[in-house]
Tab-separated table of C-alpha atoms in Angstrom:
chain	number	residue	atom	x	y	z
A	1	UNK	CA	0.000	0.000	0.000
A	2	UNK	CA	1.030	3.578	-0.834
A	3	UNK	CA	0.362	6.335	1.324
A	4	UNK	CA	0.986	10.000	1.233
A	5	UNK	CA	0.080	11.631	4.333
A	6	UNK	CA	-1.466	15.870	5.001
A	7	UNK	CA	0.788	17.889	6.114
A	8	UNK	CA	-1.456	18.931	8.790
A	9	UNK	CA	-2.230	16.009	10.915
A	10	UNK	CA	-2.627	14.325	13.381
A	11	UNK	CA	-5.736	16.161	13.935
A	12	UNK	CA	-8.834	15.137	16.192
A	13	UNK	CA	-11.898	17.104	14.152
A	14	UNK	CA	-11.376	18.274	10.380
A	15	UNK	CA	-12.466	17.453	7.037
A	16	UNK	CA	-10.176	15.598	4.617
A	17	UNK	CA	-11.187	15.250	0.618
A	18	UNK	CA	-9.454	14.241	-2.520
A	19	UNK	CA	-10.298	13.531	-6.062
A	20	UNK	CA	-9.289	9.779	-6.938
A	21	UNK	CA	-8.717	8.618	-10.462
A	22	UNK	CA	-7.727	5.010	-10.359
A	23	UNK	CA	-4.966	3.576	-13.022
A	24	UNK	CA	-5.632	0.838	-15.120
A	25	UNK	CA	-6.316	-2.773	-13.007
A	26	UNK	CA	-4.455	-5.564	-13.830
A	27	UNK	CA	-6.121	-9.076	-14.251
A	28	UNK	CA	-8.347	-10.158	-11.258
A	29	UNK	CA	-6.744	-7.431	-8.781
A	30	UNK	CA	-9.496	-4.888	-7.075
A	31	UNK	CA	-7.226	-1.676	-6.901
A	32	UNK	CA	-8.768	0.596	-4.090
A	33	UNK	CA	-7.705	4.279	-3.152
A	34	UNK	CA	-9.237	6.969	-0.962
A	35	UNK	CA	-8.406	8.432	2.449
A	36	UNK	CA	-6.680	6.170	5.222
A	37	UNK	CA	-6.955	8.055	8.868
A	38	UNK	CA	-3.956	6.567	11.438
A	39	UNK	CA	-3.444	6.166	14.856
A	40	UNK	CA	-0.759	3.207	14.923
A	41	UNK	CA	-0.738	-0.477	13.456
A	42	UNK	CA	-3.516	-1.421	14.488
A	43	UNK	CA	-5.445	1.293	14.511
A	44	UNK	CA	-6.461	2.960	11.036
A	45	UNK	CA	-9.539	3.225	8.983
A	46	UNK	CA	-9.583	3.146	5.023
A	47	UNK	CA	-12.299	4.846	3.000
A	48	UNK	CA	-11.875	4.079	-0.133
A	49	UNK	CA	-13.294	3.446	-3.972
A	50	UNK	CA	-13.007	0.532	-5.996
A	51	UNK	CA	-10.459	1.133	-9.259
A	52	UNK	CA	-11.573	-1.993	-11.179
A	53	UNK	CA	-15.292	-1.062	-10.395
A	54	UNK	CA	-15.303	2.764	-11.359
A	55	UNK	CA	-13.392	1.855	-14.821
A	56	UNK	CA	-16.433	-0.447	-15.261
A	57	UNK	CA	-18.606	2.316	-14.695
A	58	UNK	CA	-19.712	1.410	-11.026
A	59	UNK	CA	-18.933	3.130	-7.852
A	60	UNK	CA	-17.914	0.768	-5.374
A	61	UNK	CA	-16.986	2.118	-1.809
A	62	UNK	CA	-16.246	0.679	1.610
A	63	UNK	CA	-14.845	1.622	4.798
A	64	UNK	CA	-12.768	-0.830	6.657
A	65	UNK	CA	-10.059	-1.309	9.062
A	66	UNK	CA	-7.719	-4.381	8.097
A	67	UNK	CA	-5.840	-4.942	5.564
A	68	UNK	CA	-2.364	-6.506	4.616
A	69	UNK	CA	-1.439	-3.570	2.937
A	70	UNK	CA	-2.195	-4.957	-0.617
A	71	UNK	CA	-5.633	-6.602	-1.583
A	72	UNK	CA	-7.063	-8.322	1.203
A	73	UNK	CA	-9.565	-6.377	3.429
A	74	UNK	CA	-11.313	-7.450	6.118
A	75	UNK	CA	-13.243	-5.727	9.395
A	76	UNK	CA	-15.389	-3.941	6.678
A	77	UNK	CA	-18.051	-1.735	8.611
A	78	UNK	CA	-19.674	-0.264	5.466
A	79	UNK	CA	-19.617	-1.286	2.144
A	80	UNK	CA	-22.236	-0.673	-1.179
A	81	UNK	CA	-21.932	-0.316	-5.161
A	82	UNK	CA	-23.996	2.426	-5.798
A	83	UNK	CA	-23.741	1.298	-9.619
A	84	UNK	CA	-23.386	4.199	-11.975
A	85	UNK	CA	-23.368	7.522	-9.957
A	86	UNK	CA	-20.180	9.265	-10.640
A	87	UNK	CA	-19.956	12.454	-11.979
A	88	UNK	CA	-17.469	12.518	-14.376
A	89	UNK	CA	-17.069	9.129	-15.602
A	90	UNK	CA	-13.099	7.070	-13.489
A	91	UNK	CA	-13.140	9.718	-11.083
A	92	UNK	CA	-14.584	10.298	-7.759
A	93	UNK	CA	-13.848	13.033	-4.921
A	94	UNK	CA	-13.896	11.227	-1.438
A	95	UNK	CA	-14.870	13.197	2.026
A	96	UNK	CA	-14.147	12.104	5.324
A	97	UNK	CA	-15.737	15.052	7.866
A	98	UNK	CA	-14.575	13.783	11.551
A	99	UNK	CA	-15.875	14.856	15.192
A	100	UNK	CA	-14.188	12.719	17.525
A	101	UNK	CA	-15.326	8.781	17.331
A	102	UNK	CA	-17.670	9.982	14.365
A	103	UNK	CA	-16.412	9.582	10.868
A	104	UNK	CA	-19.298	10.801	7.964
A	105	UNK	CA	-18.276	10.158	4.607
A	106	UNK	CA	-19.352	11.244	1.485
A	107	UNK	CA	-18.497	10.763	-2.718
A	108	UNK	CA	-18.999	13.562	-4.872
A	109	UNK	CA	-20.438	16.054	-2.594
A	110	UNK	CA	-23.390	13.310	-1.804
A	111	UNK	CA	-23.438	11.855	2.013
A	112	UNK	CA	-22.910	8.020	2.080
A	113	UNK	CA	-22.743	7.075	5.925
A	114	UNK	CA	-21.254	7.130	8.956
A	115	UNK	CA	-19.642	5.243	11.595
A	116	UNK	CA	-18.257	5.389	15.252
A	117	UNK	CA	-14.833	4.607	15.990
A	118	UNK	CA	-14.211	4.913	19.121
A	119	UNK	CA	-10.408	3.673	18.721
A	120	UNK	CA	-10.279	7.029	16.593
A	121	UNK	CA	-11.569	9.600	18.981
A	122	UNK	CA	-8.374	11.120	19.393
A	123	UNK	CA	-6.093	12.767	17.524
A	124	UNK	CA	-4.915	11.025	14.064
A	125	UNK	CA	-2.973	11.274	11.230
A	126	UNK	CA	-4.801	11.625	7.513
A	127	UNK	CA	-3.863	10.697	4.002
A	128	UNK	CA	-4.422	8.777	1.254
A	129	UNK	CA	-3.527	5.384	-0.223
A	130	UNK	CA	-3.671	3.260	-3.026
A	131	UNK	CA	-2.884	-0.216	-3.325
A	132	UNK	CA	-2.955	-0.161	-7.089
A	133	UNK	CA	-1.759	3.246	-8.820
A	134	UNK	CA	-4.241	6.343	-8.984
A	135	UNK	CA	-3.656	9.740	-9.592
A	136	UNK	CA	-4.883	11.880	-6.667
A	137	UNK	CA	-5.968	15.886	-7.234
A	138	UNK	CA	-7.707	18.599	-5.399
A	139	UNK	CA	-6.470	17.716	-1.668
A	140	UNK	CA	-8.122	19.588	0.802
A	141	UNK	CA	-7.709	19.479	4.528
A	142	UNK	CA	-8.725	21.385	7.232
A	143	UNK	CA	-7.700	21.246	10.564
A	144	UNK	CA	-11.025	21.965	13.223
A	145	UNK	CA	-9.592	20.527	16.433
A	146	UNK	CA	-9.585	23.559	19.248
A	147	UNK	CA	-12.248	25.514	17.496
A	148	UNK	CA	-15.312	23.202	18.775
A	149	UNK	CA	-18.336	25.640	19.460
């Protein structure tokens, strides 16, 4: 798995997004890339896209918290293929908005789910992965912890 992490964390409350295009796939192999959030090795959660699903047209995303770092996932909390609902055809912008525990995600500006991770309630670090190839545009994060109202 690749990872580049923002330059800002760790962080406890923020917003992290990124527009994933995934590379080609090769063979049977089910490329994913999105956001990762990090506490230590066994602590992490991955929110990310399906490569060999959006160049078929679908949109195919799941949030989990194992992995060994190349295809195999496991302790997947949410997962759905939402079929055809990306905006621009191969490319998707992924949102992870945390408070604490909660971690709200959403694709292209549209508000998929949530979950709480307690594990996460602190602060984290935030980037994003691929365990395929994917070219990664429009990073945004910003950094909410201390400004709570």
């Amino acid at each position: 798995m690749q990872i580049i992490w923002f330059k800002n964390a760790p962080s406890a409350n923020f917003i992290a997004e990124v527009k994933v295009k995934p590379g080609q796939t090769v063979q049977n192999i089910n490329n994913r890339s999105g956001i990762v959030l990090y506490k230590d090795g066994s602590t992490y959660d991955l929110f990310g896209a399906n490569g060999r699903a959006m160049h078929s047209g679908s949109l195919e995303l799941n949030a989990n918290n194992k992995t060994d770092s190349y295809h195999w996932e496991a302790g997947v909390h949410l997962s759905q293929n939402l079929g055809n609902v990306m905006k621009t055809p191969g490319e998707v912008t992924l949102r992870v908005v945390k408070r604490g525990a909660y971690l709200f995600y959403f694709y292209d500006g549209v508000y998929w789910g949530y979950e709480f991770v307690d594990d996460l309630k602190d602060a984290c670090s935030v980037g994003v992965f691929t365990n395929g190839n994917a070219a990664f545009s429009n990073l945004s994060f910003i950094d909410y912890t201390g400004k709570d109202a």
